[in-house]
Coordinates of C-alpha atoms in Angstrom, one line a residue:
M627 CA -120.9 216.2 -79.1
S628 CA -119.5 214.3 -81.9
E629 CA -116.5 214.7 -83.5
S630 CA -117.8 216.1 -86.8
R631 CA -119.6 218.7 -84.7
V632 CA -116.4 219.3 -82.9
L633 CA -114.5 219.9 -86.2
F634 CA -117.3 222.0 -87.8
L635 CA -117.3 224.3 -84.7
S636 CA -113.5 224.6 -84.7
R637 CA -113.4 226.0 -88.6
P638 CA -114.0 229.6 -87.7
L639 CA -111.4 229.5 -84.8
F640 CA -108.8 228.1 -87.3
R641 CA -109.5 231.2 -89.1
L642 CA -109.2 233.7 -86.1
A643 CA -106.0 232.0 -85.3
A644 CA -104.3 233.7 -88.2
L645 CA -104.3 237.0 -86.1
R646 CA -101.1 238.3 -84.6
I647 CA -100.5 238.5 -80.7
R648 CA -97.6 239.7 -78.6
P649 CA -95.9 236.9 -76.7
V650 CA -96.7 238.3 -73.3
W651 CA -100.6 238.1 -74.1
M652 CA -100.4 234.7 -75.5
T653 CA -98.8 233.8 -72.2
L654 CA -101.5 235.8 -70.1
I655 CA -104.4 233.8 -72.0
V656 CA -102.9 230.7 -71.6
A657 CA -102.2 231.3 -67.7
I658 CA -106.1 232.3 -67.2
L659 CA -107.2 229.3 -68.9
L660 CA -105.1 227.2 -66.8
G661 CA -106.2 229.1 -63.8
T662 CA -109.8 228.8 -64.7
V663 CA -111.1 226.2 -67.2
Y664 CA -108.5 223.4 -66.6
N665 CA -108.9 223.8 -62.7
I666 CA -112.7 223.3 -62.7
P667 CA -112.4 220.1 -60.7
L668 CA -110.3 222.1 -58.5
W669 CA -113.1 224.9 -57.8
R670 CA -115.7 222.3 -57.3
Y671 CA -113.8 220.5 -54.6
L672 CA -112.8 224.0 -53.1
L673 CA -116.5 225.2 -52.9
G674 CA -117.6 221.6 -51.1
L675 CA -115.0 222.4 -48.3
L676 CA -115.9 225.9 -47.4
P677 CA -118.1 226.7 -44.6
Q678 CA -121.8 227.0 -45.8
G679 CA -123.7 230.4 -44.9
R680 CA -120.7 232.5 -46.3
G681 CA -121.6 233.0 -49.6
L682 CA -119.8 236.5 -50.1
Q683 CA -116.8 235.7 -48.2
N684 CA -116.5 232.0 -49.9
G685 CA -116.8 233.8 -53.4
L686 CA -114.4 236.5 -52.8
F687 CA -112.0 233.8 -51.4
V688 CA -112.5 231.7 -54.6
A689 CA -111.9 234.7 -56.6
A690 CA -108.5 235.4 -54.8
F691 CA -107.4 231.9 -55.2
S692 CA -108.2 232.2 -59.0
V693 CA -106.2 235.3 -59.2
F694 CA -103.4 233.7 -57.3
L695 CA -103.2 230.9 -59.6
I696 CA -103.5 233.1 -63.2
A697 CA -100.8 235.2 -61.5
A698 CA -98.3 232.5 -60.6
F699 CA -98.8 230.6 -63.7
N700 CA -98.1 233.6 -65.8
L701 CA -95.1 234.6 -63.6
I702 CA -93.5 231.1 -64.0
L703 CA -94.5 231.0 -67.9
S704 CA -93.2 234.5 -68.3
L705 CA -89.8 233.5 -67.1
V706 CA -89.6 230.1 -68.9
T707 CA -91.2 230.8 -72.3
V708 CA -88.8 232.3 -74.5
R709 CA -88.7 232.7 -78.3
W710 CA -89.0 229.7 -80.3
I711 CA -89.9 227.5 -77.3
Q712 CA -92.8 229.5 -76.1
K713 CA -95.6 228.0 -78.1
P714 CA -94.6 224.3 -77.9
V715 CA -94.4 224.6 -74.3
L716 CA -97.6 226.3 -74.0
A717 CA -99.3 223.7 -76.3
L718 CA -97.9 220.9 -74.3
L719 CA -99.0 222.4 -71.0
L720 CA -102.5 222.5 -72.5
L721 CA -102.6 218.9 -73.9
G722 CA -101.5 217.8 -70.6
A723 CA -103.9 220.0 -68.5
A724 CA -107.0 218.6 -70.8
S725 CA -105.8 215.2 -69.9
A726 CA -105.2 215.9 -66.1
A727 CA -108.6 217.8 -66.1
Y728 CA -110.7 214.6 -67.7
F729 CA -109.2 212.0 -65.2
I730 CA -109.4 214.3 -62.0
Q731 CA -113.0 215.1 -62.8
G732 CA -114.1 211.6 -64.2
Y733 CA -112.6 209.3 -61.5
N734 CA -112.2 211.6 -58.7
V735 CA -108.5 210.8 -58.3
L736 CA -105.5 212.9 -57.2
L737 CA -102.4 213.4 -59.1
D738 CA -99.3 213.1 -56.9
A739 CA -96.1 211.2 -57.5
G740 CA -97.7 208.0 -56.8
M741 CA -100.3 208.6 -59.4
M742 CA -97.9 209.4 -62.1
Q743 CA -95.8 206.5 -61.4
N744 CA -98.9 204.2 -61.9
L745 CA -99.5 206.2 -65.2
F746 CA -95.4 205.7 -66.3
E747 CA -95.8 202.1 -65.3
T748 CA -98.9 200.9 -66.8
D749 CA -98.5 198.8 -69.7
P750 CA -100.1 199.4 -73.3
R751 CA -103.1 197.0 -72.4
E752 CA -104.1 198.7 -69.4
A753 CA -103.9 202.3 -70.7
G754 CA -105.9 201.3 -73.7
E755 CA -109.1 200.5 -71.5
Y756 CA -108.8 204.4 -70.5
L757 CA -109.1 205.5 -74.3
N758 CA -113.0 205.9 -74.8
L759 CA -114.7 208.3 -77.0
N760 CA -115.5 210.8 -74.5
F761 CA -111.9 211.1 -73.5
I762 CA -110.9 211.4 -77.1
L763 CA -113.7 214.0 -77.7
F764 CA -112.6 215.8 -74.6
M765 CA -108.9 215.9 -75.8
L766 CA -109.8 217.3 -79.3
L767 CA -111.9 220.0 -77.6
F768 CA -109.9 221.1 -74.6
G769 CA -106.4 219.8 -76.0
V770 CA -105.8 219.5 -79.4
L771 CA -107.9 222.1 -80.7
P772 CA -106.3 225.0 -78.5
A773 CA -103.2 223.7 -78.9
V774 CA -103.3 223.8 -82.7
L775 CA -105.1 227.0 -82.5
L776 CA -102.0 228.2 -80.3
L777 CA -99.4 226.8 -82.6
R778 CA -101.0 228.5 -85.6
T779 CA -101.3 232.1 -84.0
R780 CA -98.5 234.2 -85.3
L781 CA -96.3 236.1 -82.4
E782 CA -95.8 239.7 -83.0
R783 CA -92.2 240.5 -81.5
G784 CA -90.9 244.3 -81.1
P785 CA -87.3 245.2 -80.6
F786 CA -85.5 243.1 -78.1
G787 CA -85.3 246.2 -75.3
R788 CA -89.0 246.7 -75.5
E789 CA -89.9 243.2 -75.2
L790 CA -87.5 242.5 -72.3
R791 CA -89.0 245.8 -70.5
L792 CA -92.5 244.5 -71.2
R793 CA -91.8 241.1 -69.9
L794 CA -90.1 242.6 -66.5
L795 CA -93.4 244.7 -66.2
V796 CA -95.6 241.3 -66.6
V797 CA -93.2 239.8 -64.0
V798 CA -93.8 242.7 -61.7
L799 CA -97.6 242.7 -61.9
S800 CA -98.1 239.5 -61.5
L801 CA -95.9 239.5 -58.5
A802 CA -98.1 242.1 -57.1
A803 CA -101.4 240.6 -58.2
G804 CA -100.3 237.0 -56.8
G805 CA -98.8 238.5 -53.5
G806 CA -102.0 240.9 -52.9
A807 CA -104.3 238.0 -53.3
L808 CA -102.4 235.8 -51.1
M809 CA -101.8 238.4 -48.2
G810 CA -105.4 239.3 -48.5
Y811 CA -106.8 236.2 -47.5
Y812 CA -103.4 234.7 -45.9
Q813 CA -105.5 233.0 -42.9
D814 CA -107.8 231.6 -45.4
F815 CA -104.8 230.0 -47.8
A816 CA -103.0 228.9 -44.6
S817 CA -106.1 227.1 -43.2
L818 CA -106.7 225.3 -46.4
F819 CA -103.4 224.1 -47.3
R820 CA -102.7 223.1 -43.7
N821 CA -106.0 221.2 -43.3
H822 CA -106.4 219.6 -46.8
R823 CA -103.2 218.8 -48.2
E824 CA -105.0 217.1 -50.9
V825 CA -105.8 220.4 -52.5
R826 CA -102.2 220.7 -54.2
Y827 CA -102.8 217.6 -56.0
L828 CA -105.7 219.2 -57.8
I829 CA -104.1 222.2 -59.3
T830 CA -103.3 221.6 -62.7
P831 CA -100.8 221.8 -64.3
S832 CA -98.5 221.9 -61.2
N833 CA -99.9 218.3 -59.8
Y834 CA -98.7 216.3 -62.8
I835 CA -95.5 218.3 -63.6
S836 CA -94.4 217.9 -60.0
G837 CA -95.5 214.0 -60.0
T838 CA -93.5 213.7 -63.2
Y839 CA -90.4 215.4 -61.8
K840 CA -90.4 213.3 -58.7
Y841 CA -91.0 210.0 -60.5
L842 CA -88.4 210.6 -63.2
R843 CA -86.0 212.0 -60.6
G844 CA -86.1 208.6 -58.8
N845 CA -85.7 206.6 -61.8
T846 CA -83.1 208.4 -63.8
M847 CA -80.4 208.4 -60.9
V848 CA -77.1 206.8 -61.5
A849 CA -77.7 203.4 -61.0
K850 CA -76.2 201.8 -57.9
N851 CA -75.0 198.3 -57.0
V852 CA -78.0 196.4 -55.3
A853 CA -77.2 196.1 -51.7
P854 CA -77.2 192.2 -50.5
L855 CA -79.6 190.9 -48.0
G856 CA -79.7 188.0 -46.1
T857 CA -76.5 186.4 -47.7
D858 CA -76.4 184.3 -44.5
A859 CA -79.8 182.5 -45.2
R860 CA -79.9 178.9 -45.0
L861 CA -82.7 176.3 -45.0
N862 CA -82.9 175.0 -41.4
A863 CA -81.0 171.8 -41.0
A864 CA -84.0 169.9 -39.5
A865 CA -85.8 170.8 -42.8
G866 CA -83.3 168.6 -44.9
K867 CA -84.4 165.7 -42.8
R868 CA -88.2 165.7 -43.5
G869 CA -90.0 163.3 -45.4
K870 CA -91.3 165.9 -48.0
P871 CA -90.1 169.4 -48.7
T872 CA -92.5 172.6 -48.6
L873 CA -94.1 174.0 -51.6
L874 CA -95.5 177.4 -51.0
V875 CA -97.6 179.2 -53.2
L876 CA -97.6 183.0 -52.9
V877 CA -100.6 184.5 -54.9
V878 CA -100.2 188.5 -55.1
G879 CA -103.6 189.8 -55.7
E880 CA -104.7 192.8 -57.7
T881 CA -107.3 195.5 -56.7
A882 CA -109.2 192.9 -54.2
R883 CA -111.0 194.8 -51.4
S884 CA -111.8 192.6 -48.1
G885 CA -115.2 194.2 -48.1
N886 CA -116.4 192.2 -51.1
F887 CA -115.3 188.9 -50.0
S888 CA -117.9 186.7 -48.3
L889 CA -115.2 185.0 -46.3
N890 CA -115.0 188.2 -44.3
G891 CA -118.6 189.0 -44.0
Y892 CA -120.0 190.3 -47.3
G893 CA -123.5 189.8 -48.2
R894 CA -123.1 187.9 -51.6
D895 CA -121.5 184.9 -51.9
T896 CA -118.4 185.8 -53.5
N897 CA -115.9 183.0 -52.2
P898 CA -118.1 179.5 -52.4
E899 CA -115.1 177.5 -53.6
L900 CA -113.0 178.8 -51.0
A901 CA -114.9 178.4 -48.5
A902 CA -115.6 175.0 -49.1
R903 CA -111.8 174.4 -48.7
G904 CA -111.4 175.4 -45.0
V905 CA -109.1 178.4 -45.8
V906 CA -108.4 181.1 -42.9
S907 CA -109.5 184.5 -44.0
F908 CA -108.0 187.2 -41.8
T909 CA -110.6 190.1 -41.6
N910 CA -108.2 192.9 -40.5
A911 CA -105.6 193.0 -43.0
Y912 CA -104.3 196.2 -44.8
S913 CA -102.0 197.2 -47.4
C914 CA -98.7 199.1 -47.4
G915 CA -99.9 201.3 -50.3
T916 CA -102.8 202.0 -52.5
A917 CA -101.1 201.4 -55.7
T918 CA -99.2 198.2 -57.2
A919 CA -96.2 200.5 -58.0
L920 CA -95.9 201.1 -54.4
S921 CA -97.7 198.0 -52.4
V922 CA -95.7 194.9 -54.3
P923 CA -92.1 196.6 -53.5
C924 CA -93.0 197.6 -50.0
M925 CA -94.5 194.1 -49.2
F926 CA -91.3 192.2 -50.4
S927 CA -88.9 194.6 -48.8
R928 CA -87.7 194.4 -45.2
M929 CA -88.9 197.9 -44.4
N930 CA -92.4 198.4 -42.9
R931 CA -94.8 200.7 -44.2
E932 CA -94.0 203.7 -41.9
Q933 CA -90.1 203.3 -42.8
Y934 CA -90.7 202.1 -46.6
D935 CA -88.4 204.4 -49.1
A936 CA -89.0 203.5 -52.8
D937 CA -85.3 204.2 -53.6
K938 CA -83.8 202.3 -50.7
A939 CA -86.0 199.2 -51.6
S940 CA -84.8 199.5 -55.3
S941 CA -81.2 199.5 -54.4
Q942 CA -81.5 196.8 -51.6
E943 CA -82.3 192.9 -52.1
N944 CA -85.7 191.6 -51.1
L945 CA -87.3 188.6 -49.9
M946 CA -86.8 186.8 -53.3
D947 CA -83.1 187.7 -52.8
V948 CA -83.2 186.0 -49.4
L949 CA -85.0 183.0 -50.4
K950 CA -82.5 182.5 -53.5
H951 CA -79.6 182.8 -50.9
A952 CA -81.3 179.9 -49.0
G953 CA -81.3 177.6 -51.7
V954 CA -84.9 177.6 -52.4
N955 CA -86.5 177.0 -55.8
I956 CA -88.4 180.2 -57.0
L957 CA -90.5 180.8 -59.9
W958 CA -92.5 184.4 -60.0
R959 CA -95.1 184.0 -62.9
D960 CA -96.6 187.6 -63.7
N961 CA -100.2 188.3 -65.2
N962 CA -100.1 191.9 -64.4
S963 CA -97.8 195.0 -65.5
G964 CA -94.7 193.4 -64.2
C965 CA -93.1 192.6 -60.8
K966 CA -91.8 196.2 -60.2
G967 CA -88.4 195.0 -59.7
V968 CA -89.1 192.7 -57.0
C969 CA -88.7 189.4 -59.4
N970 CA -85.4 191.0 -61.5
R971 CA -82.7 188.4 -60.0
V972 CA -85.0 185.2 -59.8
P973 CA -86.5 183.1 -62.7
N974 CA -89.7 184.9 -64.0
E975 CA -92.0 184.4 -66.2
L976 CA -94.7 187.1 -68.4
P977 CA -98.0 186.0 -69.9
A978 CA -96.3 185.5 -73.4
Q979 CA -94.5 182.5 -71.9
F980 CA -97.8 180.7 -70.7
S981 CA -100.3 182.1 -72.7
D982 CA -103.4 179.5 -73.3
P983 CA -105.5 179.9 -76.5
G984 CA -108.8 179.3 -74.3
L985 CA -107.9 181.7 -71.8
C986 CA -106.0 184.4 -73.6
K987 CA -107.7 187.0 -75.9
D988 CA -106.7 190.2 -77.5
G989 CA -103.1 190.4 -75.7
E990 CA -104.9 189.6 -72.3
C991 CA -105.1 186.3 -70.2
H992 CA -107.2 185.2 -67.4
D993 CA -105.4 184.3 -64.4
E994 CA -106.0 180.7 -64.6
A995 CA -103.4 180.8 -67.6
M996 CA -100.5 181.0 -64.9
L997 CA -101.5 177.5 -63.7
G998 CA -100.7 176.1 -67.1
G999 CA -97.4 173.8 -67.1
L1000 CA -96.9 174.3 -63.4
E1001 CA -97.5 170.4 -62.9
R1002 CA -94.4 169.6 -65.3
Y1003 CA -92.5 172.5 -63.5
L1004 CA -93.1 170.6 -60.4
A1005 CA -92.1 167.2 -61.6
K1006 CA -88.5 168.4 -62.0
A1007 CA -88.4 170.6 -58.7
G1008 CA -86.9 169.1 -55.7
G1009 CA -86.6 170.7 -52.4
T1010 CA -88.2 173.5 -50.9
T1011 CA -90.0 175.6 -53.7
I1012 CA -92.1 178.8 -53.5
I1013 CA -94.0 179.9 -56.7
V1014 CA -95.3 183.6 -56.7
L1015 CA -98.6 184.3 -59.3
H1016 CA -99.0 187.8 -59.4
Q1017 CA -102.8 188.3 -60.6
L1018 CA -104.5 190.6 -62.9
G1019 CA -107.3 190.0 -60.6
S1020 CA -110.0 192.6 -60.6
H1021 CA -108.0 195.6 -62.1
G1022 CA -110.1 198.4 -63.1
P1023 CA -111.7 200.3 -64.9
A1024 CA -112.8 197.4 -67.1
Y1025 CA -114.0 194.9 -64.3
Y1026 CA -116.0 193.0 -66.8
K1027 CA -112.9 191.7 -68.5
R1028 CA -111.2 190.3 -65.8
Y1029 CA -113.3 187.1 -65.7
P1030 CA -114.5 184.4 -68.0
A1031 CA -118.3 184.8 -69.2
S1032 CA -119.3 181.7 -67.3
F1033 CA -118.4 183.8 -64.1
E1034 CA -120.9 186.5 -64.9
Q1035 CA -123.0 185.7 -61.6
F1036 CA -124.2 189.0 -60.9
R1037 CA -125.9 191.1 -63.5
P1038 CA -126.2 193.6 -65.2
V1039 CA -122.5 194.9 -65.1
C1040 CA -120.9 197.7 -66.0
R1041 CA -119.3 197.3 -69.6
S1042 CA -117.6 200.5 -69.8
S1043 CA -114.3 202.0 -68.5
E1044 CA -116.3 205.5 -68.0
L1045 CA -117.3 204.2 -64.5
Q1046 CA -118.9 207.4 -63.5
T1047 CA -121.4 206.9 -66.5
C1048 CA -122.6 203.2 -65.0
R1049 CA -125.2 202.8 -62.0
P1050 CA -123.6 202.1 -59.1
E1051 CA -124.7 198.6 -58.6
D1052 CA -123.7 197.6 -62.0
I1053 CA -120.2 198.7 -61.2
V1054 CA -120.4 196.5 -58.1
N1055 CA -121.9 193.5 -60.0
A1056 CA -118.8 193.4 -62.3
Y1057 CA -116.4 193.9 -59.7
D1058 CA -118.0 191.1 -57.4
N1059 CA -118.0 188.9 -60.4
S1060 CA -114.2 189.6 -60.6
I1061 CA -113.9 188.7 -57.1
R1062 CA -115.9 185.2 -57.7
Y1063 CA -113.6 184.5 -60.5
T1064 CA -110.5 185.0 -57.8
D1065 CA -112.1 182.4 -55.6
H1066 CA -112.3 179.9 -58.3
F1067 CA -108.4 180.6 -59.2
L1068 CA -107.5 180.4 -55.8
A1069 CA -109.6 177.2 -55.3
R1070 CA -107.5 175.9 -58.1
V1071 CA -104.2 176.7 -56.5
I1072 CA -105.5 174.5 -53.4
D1073 CA -106.5 171.4 -55.7
L1074 CA -102.8 171.8 -57.6
L1075 CA -101.2 171.8 -54.0
K1076 CA -103.3 168.6 -52.9
S1077 CA -102.5 166.8 -56.3
Q1078 CA -98.9 167.3 -55.0
Q1079 CA -99.1 166.2 -51.5
D1080 CA -97.4 162.7 -52.2
R1081 CA -94.3 164.9 -53.1
F1082 CA -94.5 168.3 -51.2
N1083 CA -95.9 169.5 -48.0
G1084 CA -98.0 172.6 -49.5
G1085 CA -99.4 175.9 -48.7
M1086 CA -101.0 179.1 -50.2
L1087 CA -100.5 182.8 -48.8
Y1088 CA -103.2 185.2 -50.7
L1089 CA -102.9 188.9 -50.4
S1090 CA -104.1 191.5 -52.3
D1091 CA -101.8 194.3 -53.2
H1092 CA -104.2 197.2 -52.4
G1093 CA -108.1 197.9 -52.3
E1094 CA -110.5 199.6 -54.8
S1095 CA -113.1 202.4 -54.6
L1096 CA -116.4 201.5 -56.5
G1097 CA -117.7 205.2 -56.8
E1098 CA -118.3 205.8 -52.8
N1099 CA -118.5 209.3 -52.3
G1100 CA -117.6 209.9 -56.1
V1101 CA -114.2 208.1 -55.9
Y1102 CA -113.5 205.3 -58.4
L1103 CA -110.3 203.1 -58.7
H1104 CA -107.1 203.2 -56.4
G1105 CA -103.9 205.3 -55.7
M1106 CA -104.9 208.0 -53.6
P1107 CA -102.4 209.2 -51.0
Y1108 CA -102.4 206.8 -48.1
W1109 CA -102.9 209.2 -45.3
L1110 CA -106.1 210.4 -47.6
A1111 CA -107.3 207.0 -49.2
P1112 CA -110.8 205.7 -48.1
D1113 CA -110.6 202.3 -46.2
N1114 CA -111.8 200.3 -49.1
Q1115 CA -108.2 201.2 -51.1
K1116 CA -106.2 199.8 -48.0
H1117 CA -108.4 197.2 -46.6
I1118 CA -107.5 194.0 -48.4
P1119 CA -108.1 190.2 -47.9
F1120 CA -105.4 187.9 -46.4
I1121 CA -106.0 184.2 -46.9
T1122 CA -103.8 181.3 -46.0
W1123 CA -104.5 177.6 -46.7
L1124 CA -102.0 174.9 -45.0
S1125 CA -102.0 171.3 -45.8
P1126 CA -102.1 168.8 -43.0
G1127 CA -98.6 167.8 -43.9
L1128 CA -97.4 171.5 -43.8
Q1129 CA -99.3 172.1 -40.6
H1130 CA -97.7 169.0 -38.9
E1131 CA -93.9 169.8 -40.0
T1132 CA -94.0 173.4 -39.2
G1133 CA -96.2 173.2 -36.2
V1134 CA -98.6 175.9 -37.4
S1135 CA -102.4 174.9 -36.3
Q1136 CA -104.9 176.3 -39.0
D1137 CA -107.5 176.0 -36.0
C1138 CA -105.1 178.5 -34.5
L1139 CA -104.9 180.9 -37.2
Q1140 CA -108.6 180.8 -37.5
A1141 CA -108.9 181.9 -33.6
R1142 CA -107.0 184.8 -34.6
R1143 CA -108.4 185.7 -38.0
G1144 CA -109.6 188.8 -36.4
E1145 CA -106.1 190.2 -35.4
A1146 CA -104.4 192.9 -36.8
I1147 CA -101.9 191.6 -40.2
S1148 CA -100.6 193.7 -43.0
Q1149 CA -98.0 193.4 -45.8
D1150 CA -95.3 194.2 -43.4
N1151 CA -96.0 190.5 -42.0
L1152 CA -95.5 188.8 -45.2
F1153 CA -91.5 189.0 -45.4
D1154 CA -90.7 187.1 -42.2
S1155 CA -93.9 185.0 -42.1
V1156 CA -92.7 183.6 -45.4
L1157 CA -89.3 183.0 -44.0
G1158 CA -90.8 181.2 -41.0
L1159 CA -93.2 179.0 -43.1
L1160 CA -90.2 177.8 -45.0
D1161 CA -88.0 177.4 -42.4
V1162 CA -85.2 179.6 -43.5
D1163 CA -82.5 180.4 -40.8
T1164 CA -81.0 184.3 -41.5
S1165 CA -79.9 187.1 -39.3
V1166 CA -82.6 189.4 -40.9
Y1167 CA -85.5 187.2 -39.7
R1168 CA -87.6 189.1 -37.2
S1169 CA -89.8 186.9 -35.1
S1170 CA -91.8 189.9 -33.9
Q1171 CA -93.2 190.1 -37.6
D1172 CA -93.6 186.4 -38.3
F1173 CA -97.8 186.4 -37.7
Y1174 CA -97.8 182.5 -38.1
L1175 CA -95.2 182.3 -35.0
A1176 CA -97.8 182.5 -32.4
C1177 CA -99.5 179.7 -33.7
R1178 CA -96.5 177.5 -33.9
K1179 CA -96.6 174.5 -31.3
R1180 CA -93.4 174.9 -29.5

């Protein structure tokens, strides 16, 4: 539907908006819209969950659920929307509900606190990829138009006492209707929410309101002093006697899933350059979370995934701080949406500081831009050094923008951010091209390390922050709750390359690592494995978490 068509159809509605209406009826109309139209993704999902062959019973349960939602929304809105704030609050709810319905229906995502964190921490460039014509038209029709109609409607208020009595009556009737629907199908409701916790993240607008509240609560707390960690960290005395210091490049990937790496058995040759450089690719690696905002702080914290707490992590130093205490030279280069607080206390650079005209366009740089100037940096560096490169990688939905045109090996590709409108094979083609470019980028990192072998014993670790869904079972992108997320959002690539010099100095045999490539490894191992490879002595080091220790010659 074109924009002119939407505006044409809206003209008679604007004329109708001149009608007067009682405040309680306006609230009820909005509650009905929220409980029906804006929750169509919920009803579709619910019908897919209910047992087959129970047509009438399923229909009655869905009707009861709808009545319960309408009554609950009407009850809450009747209590919080008073006088001058009623219309602005209801209009904002409609705008938010329209946006939520579009993304839930279009990408099959769930709006929990983690997803809202992704939304708030997404930079304008990333957010712009979701602004397409269909989204704009959807928002005009289901968001802007209803909100404007609501704002133009005149509220007809009676005497205060009469309005109060009417509102109390509405509250009582809402309680009765909602309670009746709940009690009439209590067992069905209990079974649904016990066995399908994800349903709560489909209920609009409570999903994005609750998620936003949880996110803002965690980010508006009174600032705390960051608790020190590993202040006793020192480079092993033996490290100072070596002929050459260690240079470790840690590449934090973005949205790469293990299943699309030919190193891990994928049918397409997406890793030709890494295969030629003798890397070790661990095939059983898993992430801490399903989104950057969670996985990056988690992998650099001392907490494992099961114990990870975002508030605690943000108020405690991390791996970068421990390495700083040890006297390691540190440089963090970020080509993504930031380091999520991990690099706040160490030297760090953003794309504007290493932009390359040949690799950067329209405010976005391909990952190779992060390599610019590193040779000059290393010429001045002395001693043990770690460089962290945070990729843009395969960030969706515009996978086709993540690589130079020369890396478009697989065709045709999806050139839209509306993945649901593309053929599945075209989405995979674009995504695989981005993986092939990551392969090239990592090969260039290894070549850089080889060029520095006269001065450093070099090594590279690469692991993605999380995986990605490419439309399997109608699910796209990432960010689903970990307990519900498909394996593709959690199963990540984890690759190691150690120079002969570093293998000799650390005693870690790459042949041994190759023999262990199928063993379980995760982002939980990163903290201690890096400390071990850099030969850092500290009380916070846990040998049981150092994946490379088993391959170290005693």
